[in-house]
Amino acid sequence: MGSTQKEEHSDRLTDENSNIPMLHLCNGFLGGVGKSTLARLFCERFIKLDRSFTLVDADPNYNVARAYDRETVALWQHKDVKSSVSSIGSRFGRSLADKVDTDPKVESNLLSEQIIFSKDVKFSYLGDRLLDIIYSVKRDLIVSLPANDGIDLWLDSNNINGLMENGSPPFKVVNWWCSFGSGTSQQMFVDFVTKYPNLYHVCVFNLGITSAVPNWDRFDPLPTLDKLSQDGKVKIANILPWLADPAILEAVDLGTPLYEIVKNGYHQKQLNPIVKLKIDKWLEANWQSFRNTGYLP
């Protein structure tokens, strides 16, 4: 699919009336680059719009699922089903496989289910449950990926790039690649784009990491990435610097959704109106950056 085709189709990616599911991959090559934060920002956006979506948390720490579906995470922990090949035994992480078909949450706003991606070719089929979900729920999906996730094996084994080349694919895939700006991270994104040209690609610079990396020049795009952006083959977005409120950061780290903090406060204390306004502005600014790509409602 050429860049012109992508530009022509990009505005339709967020059409609420479309029955083509969008698969949003929160991707990146390291832990701590912002994948979980990005997934949570997407969840907050869909919840604010009261728009149905499916959350798939493939990270063994399931930080995103814990924030929005504690009941499911508790079930995973109770059954000792972990998102790693070494500890899942014969269940292969599918102890919740029937949840998609039976849980009423599927018909409302949110479903969290444990999916496993492996870098080992022998276990690449473990992520195939994701295809079952895509075809059964027929709505936008947000996938929070772990570091070194093996998503490339899933894409390869299911020929997703070839499937997206079809003029009318059954679903569309947006690769949201979180980067802290390093040349290595950017080059890995460029390599991923080159390998899977028929996906939609966004490089998300996590500017919130500048508290530890104050050199803003670090976020200048590499010439190869800049060329892809100018050619319309990739989009650029940002995660903005975080709110400097230790209590809010603590609440978020413990798995409390921001919309819940704004509504109910934290530590049994209500937020003052100024803090609420800051959170709302931070959310809106991030969402605007994502919406500018044309891939998020």
mmCIF file of C-alpha atoms in Angstrom:
data_model
loop_
_atom_site.group_PDB
_atom_site.id
_atom_site.type_symbol
_atom_site.label_atom_id
_atom_site.label_comp_id
_atom_site.label_asym_id
_atom_site.label_seq_id
_atom_site.Cartn_x
_atom_site.Cartn_y
_atom_site.Cartn_z
ATOM 1 C CA MET A 1 0.000 0.000 0.000
ATOM 2 C CA GLY A 2 1.557 3.292 -1.031
ATOM 3 C CA SER A 3 1.601 6.491 1.006
ATOM 4 C CA THR A 4 -1.091 8.081 -1.158
ATOM 5 C CA GLN A 5 -3.461 5.231 -0.422
ATOM 6 C CA LYS A 6 -2.766 5.544 3.280
ATOM 7 C CA GLU A 7 -3.484 9.244 3.226
ATOM 8 C CA GLU A 8 -6.763 8.648 1.427
ATOM 9 C CA HIS A 9 -7.852 6.012 3.944
ATOM 10 C CA SER A 10 -6.532 7.594 7.157
ATOM 11 C CA ASP A 11 -9.607 9.740 7.817
ATOM 12 C CA ARG A 12 -11.808 6.645 7.735
ATOM 13 C CA LEU A 13 -9.794 4.857 10.421
ATOM 14 C CA THR A 14 -11.678 6.598 13.210
ATOM 15 C CA ASP A 15 -15.142 6.411 11.670
ATOM 16 C CA GLU A 16 -17.498 5.242 14.439
ATOM 17 C CA ASN A 17 -19.877 3.803 11.864
ATOM 18 C CA SER A 18 -17.184 1.629 10.317
ATOM 19 C CA ASN A 19 -17.461 -2.064 11.097
ATOM 20 C CA ILE A 20 -13.755 -2.626 10.416
ATOM 21 C CA PRO A 21 -11.935 -3.113 13.750
ATOM 22 C CA MET A 22 -8.802 -1.089 14.435
ATOM 23 C CA LEU A 23 -5.949 -2.882 16.173
ATOM 24 C CA HIS A 24 -3.855 -0.358 18.117
ATOM 25 C CA LEU A 25 -0.458 -1.879 19.022
ATOM 26 C CA CYS A 26 1.288 -0.024 21.862
ATOM 27 C CA ASN A 27 4.769 -1.069 20.839
ATOM 28 C CA GLY A 28 8.438 -0.311 21.537
ATOM 29 C CA PHE A 29 11.694 -2.148 22.009
ATOM 30 C CA LEU A 30 12.327 -1.537 25.738
ATOM 31 C CA GLY A 31 10.456 -1.476 29.012
ATOM 32 C CA GLY A 32 9.777 1.962 30.449
ATOM 33 C CA VAL A 33 9.432 3.791 27.122
ATOM 34 C CA GLY A 34 5.735 4.546 27.663
ATOM 35 C CA LYS A 35 3.776 1.625 26.181
ATOM 36 C CA SER A 36 1.568 1.196 29.254
ATOM 37 C CA THR A 37 1.072 4.952 29.562
ATOM 38 C CA LEU A 38 0.061 5.132 25.905
ATOM 39 C CA ALA A 39 -2.400 2.243 26.279
ATOM 40 C CA ARG A 40 -3.962 3.902 29.308
ATOM 41 C CA LEU A 41 -4.287 7.203 27.465
ATOM 42 C CA PHE A 42 -6.117 5.369 24.685
ATOM 43 C CA CYS A 43 -8.415 3.688 27.218
ATOM 44 C CA GLU A 44 -9.159 7.043 28.853
ATOM 45 C CA ARG A 45 -10.045 8.487 25.455
ATOM 46 C CA PHE A 46 -12.461 5.700 24.519
ATOM 47 C CA ILE A 47 -14.060 5.804 27.972
ATOM 48 C CA LYS A 48 -14.522 9.578 27.713
ATOM 49 C CA LEU A 49 -16.209 9.131 24.329
ATOM 50 C CA ASP A 50 -18.304 6.233 25.683
ATOM 51 C CA ARG A 51 -17.018 4.291 22.711
ATOM 52 C CA SER A 52 -16.743 0.502 22.879
ATOM 53 C CA PHE A 53 -13.298 -1.049 22.719
ATOM 54 C CA THR A 54 -11.383 -4.117 23.792
ATOM 55 C CA LEU A 55 -8.269 -3.900 25.943
ATOM 56 C CA VAL A 56 -5.771 -6.734 25.579
ATOM 57 C CA ASP A 57 -2.938 -6.599 28.101
ATOM 58 C CA ALA A 58 -0.082 -8.851 26.947
ATOM 59 C CA ASP A 59 2.420 -7.509 29.467
ATOM 60 C CA PRO A 60 3.300 -9.977 32.256
ATOM 61 C CA ASN A 61 2.964 -7.100 34.738
ATOM 62 C CA TYR A 62 -0.567 -6.331 33.391
ATOM 63 C CA ASN A 63 -0.374 -2.732 34.642
ATOM 64 C CA VAL A 64 -3.019 -1.544 32.204
ATOM 65 C CA ALA A 65 -5.466 -4.372 32.880
ATOM 66 C CA ARG A 66 -5.046 -3.823 36.619
ATOM 67 C CA ALA A 67 -6.209 -0.233 36.230
ATOM 68 C CA TYR A 68 -9.400 -1.045 34.339
ATOM 69 C CA ASP A 69 -10.343 -4.617 35.176
ATOM 70 C CA ARG A 70 -9.030 -5.659 38.589
ATOM 71 C CA GLU A 71 -11.451 -8.589 38.675
ATOM 72 C CA THR A 72 -9.884 -10.225 35.643
ATOM 73 C CA VAL A 73 -6.337 -9.648 36.877
ATOM 74 C CA ALA A 74 -7.258 -11.169 40.226
ATOM 75 C CA LEU A 75 -8.514 -14.221 38.346
ATOM 76 C CA TRP A 76 -5.248 -14.527 36.450
ATOM 77 C CA GLN A 77 -3.289 -14.277 39.689
ATOM 78 C CA HIS A 78 -5.569 -16.717 41.492
ATOM 79 C CA LYS A 79 -5.115 -19.277 38.729
ATOM 80 C CA ASP A 80 -1.385 -18.509 38.646
ATOM 81 C CA VAL A 81 -1.540 -17.943 34.906
ATOM 82 C CA LYS A 82 1.469 -15.830 33.998
ATOM 83 C CA SER A 83 2.296 -14.233 30.686
ATOM 84 C CA SER A 84 5.445 -16.223 30.074
ATOM 85 C CA VAL A 85 6.035 -19.499 28.313
ATOM 86 C CA SER A 86 7.965 -20.977 31.242
ATOM 87 C CA SER A 87 5.168 -20.749 33.802
ATOM 88 C CA ILE A 88 1.901 -21.186 31.919
ATOM 89 C CA GLY A 89 2.007 -24.973 31.704
ATOM 90 C CA SER A 90 -0.438 -26.739 29.444
ATOM 91 C CA ARG A 91 -3.046 -23.978 29.691
ATOM 92 C CA PHE A 92 -0.992 -21.729 27.394
ATOM 93 C CA GLY A 93 -2.491 -18.628 28.979
ATOM 94 C CA ARG A 94 -5.972 -19.442 27.686
ATOM 95 C CA SER A 95 -7.785 -20.008 30.957
ATOM 96 C CA LEU A 96 -9.939 -16.984 30.113
ATOM 97 C CA ALA A 97 -10.560 -18.054 26.532
ATOM 98 C CA ASP A 98 -14.330 -18.283 26.932
ATOM 99 C CA LYS A 99 -14.539 -14.812 28.450
ATOM 100 C CA VAL A 100 -14.861 -13.149 25.049
ATOM 101 C CA ASP A 101 -17.970 -15.154 24.255
ATOM 102 C CA THR A 102 -19.662 -15.163 27.643
ATOM 103 C CA ASP A 103 -18.732 -12.092 29.639
ATOM 104 C CA PRO A 104 -21.256 -9.239 29.279
ATOM 105 C CA LYS A 105 -18.374 -6.776 29.337
ATOM 106 C CA VAL A 106 -17.773 -7.672 25.709
ATOM 107 C CA GLU A 107 -20.974 -5.856 24.809
ATOM 108 C CA SER A 108 -20.055 -2.764 26.818
ATOM 109 C CA ASN A 109 -16.894 -0.739 27.099
ATOM 110 C CA LEU A 110 -14.073 -2.919 28.233
ATOM 111 C CA LEU A 111 -12.617 -6.388 28.200
ATOM 112 C CA SER A 112 -9.175 -7.332 29.443
ATOM 113 C CA GLU A 113 -7.754 -10.689 28.504
ATOM 114 C CA GLN A 114 -4.322 -12.176 28.858
ATOM 115 C CA ILE A 115 -2.625 -12.856 25.546
ATOM 116 C CA ILE A 116 0.896 -14.197 25.157
ATOM 117 C CA PHE A 117 3.427 -13.258 22.492
ATOM 118 C CA SER A 118 6.625 -15.282 22.314
ATOM 119 C CA LYS A 119 9.883 -14.626 20.516
ATOM 120 C CA ASP A 120 10.319 -18.391 20.205
ATOM 121 C CA VAL A 121 9.002 -19.671 16.876
ATOM 122 C CA LYS A 122 7.754 -22.835 18.582
ATOM 123 C CA PHE A 123 5.366 -20.755 20.681
ATOM 124 C CA SER A 124 4.422 -18.027 18.193
ATOM 125 C CA TYR A 125 0.941 -19.550 17.892
ATOM 126 C CA LEU A 126 0.181 -18.510 21.483
ATOM 127 C CA GLY A 127 -0.723 -15.018 20.271
ATOM 128 C CA ASP A 128 -3.295 -16.377 17.831
ATOM 129 C CA ARG A 129 -5.989 -15.834 20.460
ATOM 130 C CA LEU A 130 -5.772 -12.193 19.441
ATOM 131 C CA LEU A 131 -7.164 -13.059 16.014
ATOM 132 C CA ASP A 132 -10.115 -14.805 17.683
ATOM 133 C CA ILE A 133 -10.857 -11.624 19.617
ATOM 134 C CA ILE A 134 -10.523 -9.354 16.581
ATOM 135 C CA TYR A 135 -13.020 -11.383 14.595
ATOM 136 C CA SER A 136 -15.447 -11.941 17.475
ATOM 137 C CA VAL A 137 -15.772 -8.464 19.016
ATOM 138 C CA LYS A 138 -15.539 -6.416 15.778
ATOM 139 C CA ARG A 139 -14.516 -3.200 17.522
ATOM 140 C CA ASP A 140 -11.360 -1.205 18.233
ATOM 141 C CA LEU A 141 -8.716 -3.093 20.185
ATOM 142 C CA ILE A 142 -5.932 -1.634 22.333
ATOM 143 C CA VAL A 143 -3.007 -4.009 22.844
ATOM 144 C CA SER A 144 -0.459 -3.233 25.539
ATOM 145 C CA LEU A 145 2.704 -5.093 24.527
ATOM 146 C CA PRO A 146 5.609 -6.103 26.755
ATOM 147 C CA ALA A 147 9.231 -5.293 25.998
ATOM 148 C CA ASN A 148 10.866 -7.655 23.495
ATOM 149 C CA ASP A 149 7.383 -8.874 22.804
ATOM 150 C CA GLY A 150 7.550 -11.173 19.801
ATOM 151 C CA ILE A 151 4.802 -9.265 17.995
ATOM 152 C CA ASP A 152 6.855 -9.587 14.806
ATOM 153 C CA LEU A 153 6.490 -13.380 14.916
ATOM 154 C CA TRP A 154 2.732 -12.986 15.297
ATOM 155 C CA LEU A 155 2.629 -10.602 12.353
ATOM 156 C CA ASP A 156 4.774 -12.933 10.247
ATOM 157 C CA SER A 157 3.055 -16.216 11.106
ATOM 158 C CA ASN A 158 -0.345 -14.742 10.271
ATOM 159 C CA ASN A 159 0.891 -12.768 7.225
ATOM 160 C CA ILE A 160 -0.684 -9.605 8.648
ATOM 161 C CA ASN A 161 1.326 -7.325 6.357
ATOM 162 C CA GLY A 162 0.040 -9.215 3.299
ATOM 163 C CA LEU A 163 -3.494 -9.166 4.678
ATOM 164 C CA MET A 164 -3.332 -5.375 5.065
ATOM 165 C CA GLU A 165 -2.356 -5.041 1.405
ATOM 166 C CA ASN A 166 -5.875 -6.082 0.497
ATOM 167 C CA GLY A 167 -8.037 -3.130 -0.522
ATOM 168 C CA SER A 168 -10.706 -4.234 1.982
ATOM 169 C CA PRO A 169 -8.901 -5.878 4.916
ATOM 170 C CA PRO A 170 -11.018 -7.422 7.712
ATOM 171 C CA PHE A 171 -9.245 -5.156 10.220
ATOM 172 C CA LYS A 172 -6.563 -2.480 10.196
ATOM 173 C CA VAL A 173 -3.421 -2.246 12.289
ATOM 174 C CA VAL A 174 -1.790 0.877 13.734
ATOM 175 C CA ASN A 175 1.694 0.409 15.154
ATOM 176 C CA TRP A 176 2.186 3.089 17.848
ATOM 177 C CA TRP A 177 5.933 2.872 18.518
ATOM 178 C CA CYS A 178 6.951 4.483 21.815
ATOM 179 C CA SER A 179 10.424 5.995 21.794
ATOM 180 C CA PHE A 180 12.517 7.932 24.297
ATOM 181 C CA GLY A 181 14.277 9.528 21.361
ATOM 182 C CA SER A 182 17.471 7.490 21.128
ATOM 183 C CA GLY A 183 18.918 6.758 17.713
ATOM 184 C CA THR A 184 18.630 3.022 18.404
ATOM 185 C CA SER A 185 14.933 3.286 19.224
ATOM 186 C CA GLN A 186 14.211 5.384 16.153
ATOM 187 C CA GLN A 187 16.199 3.076 13.876
ATOM 188 C CA MET A 188 14.332 0.039 15.207
ATOM 189 C CA PHE A 189 11.083 1.829 14.396
ATOM 190 C CA VAL A 190 12.322 2.580 10.869
ATOM 191 C CA ASP A 191 13.282 -1.088 10.453
ATOM 192 C CA PHE A 192 9.825 -2.157 11.665
ATOM 193 C CA VAL A 193 8.138 0.207 9.199
ATOM 194 C CA THR A 194 10.318 -1.124 6.387
ATOM 195 C CA LYS A 195 9.451 -4.712 7.266
ATOM 196 C CA TYR A 196 5.682 -4.071 7.588
ATOM 197 C CA PRO A 197 4.923 -1.246 5.129
ATOM 198 C CA ASN A 198 1.191 -2.011 4.899
ATOM 199 C CA LEU A 199 0.510 -1.256 8.553
ATOM 200 C CA TYR A 200 -0.167 2.282 9.730
ATOM 201 C CA HIS A 201 2.770 3.601 11.759
ATOM 202 C CA VAL A 202 3.176 6.318 14.384
ATOM 203 C CA CYS A 203 6.399 7.143 16.234
ATOM 204 C CA VAL A 204 5.361 8.385 19.681
ATOM 205 C CA PHE A 205 8.100 10.411 21.353
ATOM 206 C CA ASN A 206 7.704 10.141 25.121
ATOM 207 C CA LEU A 207 8.622 13.671 26.166
ATOM 208 C CA GLY A 208 7.655 12.800 29.724
ATOM 209 C CA ILE A 209 10.949 10.981 30.066
ATOM 210 C CA THR A 210 12.858 14.274 29.797
ATOM 211 C CA SER A 211 12.892 14.555 33.593
ATOM 212 C CA ALA A 212 15.623 11.905 33.412
ATOM 213 C CA VAL A 213 16.905 12.871 29.952
ATOM 214 C CA PRO A 214 16.867 16.691 29.807
ATOM 215 C CA ASN A 215 18.537 16.902 26.380
ATOM 216 C CA TRP A 216 15.595 17.826 24.128
ATOM 217 C CA ASP A 217 17.806 17.448 21.036
ATOM 218 C CA ARG A 218 17.541 13.735 21.722
ATOM 219 C CA PHE A 219 14.048 13.874 20.242
ATOM 220 C CA ASP A 220 15.074 15.189 16.851
ATOM 221 C CA PRO A 221 13.996 12.585 14.268
ATOM 222 C CA LEU A 222 16.707 10.675 12.452
ATOM 223 C CA PRO A 223 17.017 11.646 8.770
ATOM 224 C CA THR A 224 15.526 8.286 7.761
ATOM 225 C CA LEU A 225 12.543 8.780 10.080
ATOM 226 C CA ASP A 226 12.144 12.386 8.974
ATOM 227 C CA LYS A 227 12.053 11.231 5.346
ATOM 228 C CA LEU A 228 9.364 8.630 6.110
ATOM 229 C CA SER A 229 7.349 11.315 7.862
ATOM 230 C CA GLN A 230 7.683 13.780 4.987
ATOM 231 C CA ASP A 231 6.635 11.051 2.542
ATOM 232 C CA GLY A 232 3.492 10.390 4.599
ATOM 233 C CA LYS A 233 4.509 6.820 5.416
ATOM 234 C CA VAL A 234 4.609 7.443 9.167
ATOM 235 C CA LYS A 235 3.091 9.941 11.571
ATOM 236 C CA ILE A 236 4.703 11.575 14.615
ATOM 237 C CA ALA A 237 2.982 12.075 17.978
ATOM 238 C CA ASN A 238 4.035 12.889 21.535
ATOM 239 C CA ILE A 239 3.345 11.856 25.095
ATOM 240 C CA LEU A 240 3.692 15.109 26.990
ATOM 241 C CA PRO A 241 5.621 15.598 30.258
ATOM 242 C CA TRP A 242 3.731 14.162 33.224
ATOM 243 C CA LEU A 243 1.910 16.093 35.912
ATOM 244 C CA ALA A 244 4.265 17.045 38.732
ATOM 245 C CA ASP A 245 1.982 15.899 41.542
ATOM 246 C CA PRO A 246 3.555 13.038 43.543
ATOM 247 C CA ALA A 247 0.220 11.901 44.971
ATOM 248 C CA ILE A 248 -1.364 11.624 41.513
ATOM 249 C CA LEU A 249 1.683 9.767 40.197
ATOM 250 C CA GLU A 250 1.410 7.372 43.127
ATOM 251 C CA ALA A 251 -2.276 6.775 42.454
ATOM 252 C CA VAL A 252 -1.593 6.113 38.775
ATOM 253 C CA ASP A 253 1.290 3.771 39.608
ATOM 254 C CA LEU A 254 -1.061 1.813 41.857
ATOM 255 C CA GLY A 255 -3.371 1.323 38.900
ATOM 256 C CA THR A 256 -6.015 4.002 39.370
ATOM 257 C CA PRO A 257 -7.461 5.357 36.089
ATOM 258 C CA LEU A 258 -7.151 9.112 35.699
ATOM 259 C CA TYR A 259 -10.868 9.542 35.056
ATOM 260 C CA GLU A 260 -11.497 7.830 38.399
ATOM 261 C CA ILE A 261 -8.995 10.087 40.176
ATOM 262 C CA VAL A 262 -10.696 13.164 38.737
ATOM 263 C CA LYS A 263 -14.128 11.895 39.739
ATOM 264 C CA ASN A 264 -13.419 10.389 43.170
ATOM 265 C CA GLY A 265 -10.029 11.807 44.187
ATOM 266 C CA TYR A 266 -7.324 9.688 45.770
ATOM 267 C CA HIS A 267 -6.410 8.765 49.357
ATOM 268 C CA GLN A 268 -10.096 9.487 50.120
ATOM 269 C CA LYS A 269 -9.501 13.142 49.279
ATOM 270 C CA GLN A 270 -11.176 15.083 46.498
ATOM 271 C CA LEU A 271 -8.990 16.938 44.009
ATOM 272 C CA ASN A 272 -9.134 20.690 44.073
ATOM 273 C CA PRO A 273 -10.531 22.266 40.880
ATOM 274 C CA ILE A 274 -7.097 23.513 39.742
ATOM 275 C CA VAL A 275 -5.592 20.013 39.814
ATOM 276 C CA LYS A 276 -8.632 18.617 37.987
ATOM 277 C CA LEU A 277 -8.171 21.264 35.311
ATOM 278 C CA LYS A 278 -4.482 20.370 34.962
ATOM 279 C CA ILE A 279 -5.309 16.698 34.485
ATOM 280 C CA ASP A 280 -8.018 17.494 31.937
ATOM 281 C CA LYS A 281 -5.668 19.772 29.992
ATOM 282 C CA TRP A 282 -2.877 17.183 30.036
ATOM 283 C CA LEU A 283 -5.218 14.488 28.749
ATOM 284 C CA GLU A 284 -6.661 16.717 26.041
ATOM 285 C CA ALA A 285 -3.213 17.824 24.865
ATOM 286 C CA ASN A 286 -2.054 14.213 24.533
ATOM 287 C CA TRP A 287 -5.242 13.152 22.784
ATOM 288 C CA GLN A 288 -4.925 16.050 20.349
ATOM 289 C CA SER A 289 -1.439 14.867 19.428
ATOM 290 C CA PHE A 290 -2.799 11.359 18.795
ATOM 291 C CA ARG A 291 -5.861 12.615 16.913
ATOM 292 C CA ASN A 292 -3.641 14.647 14.598
ATOM 293 C CA THR A 293 -2.461 11.340 13.145
ATOM 294 C CA GLY A 294 -5.999 10.528 12.026
ATOM 295 C CA TYR A 295 -5.819 7.137 13.763
ATOM 296 C CA LEU A 296 -7.559 7.915 17.077
ATOM 297 C CA PRO A 297 -11.084 9.289 17.570
#
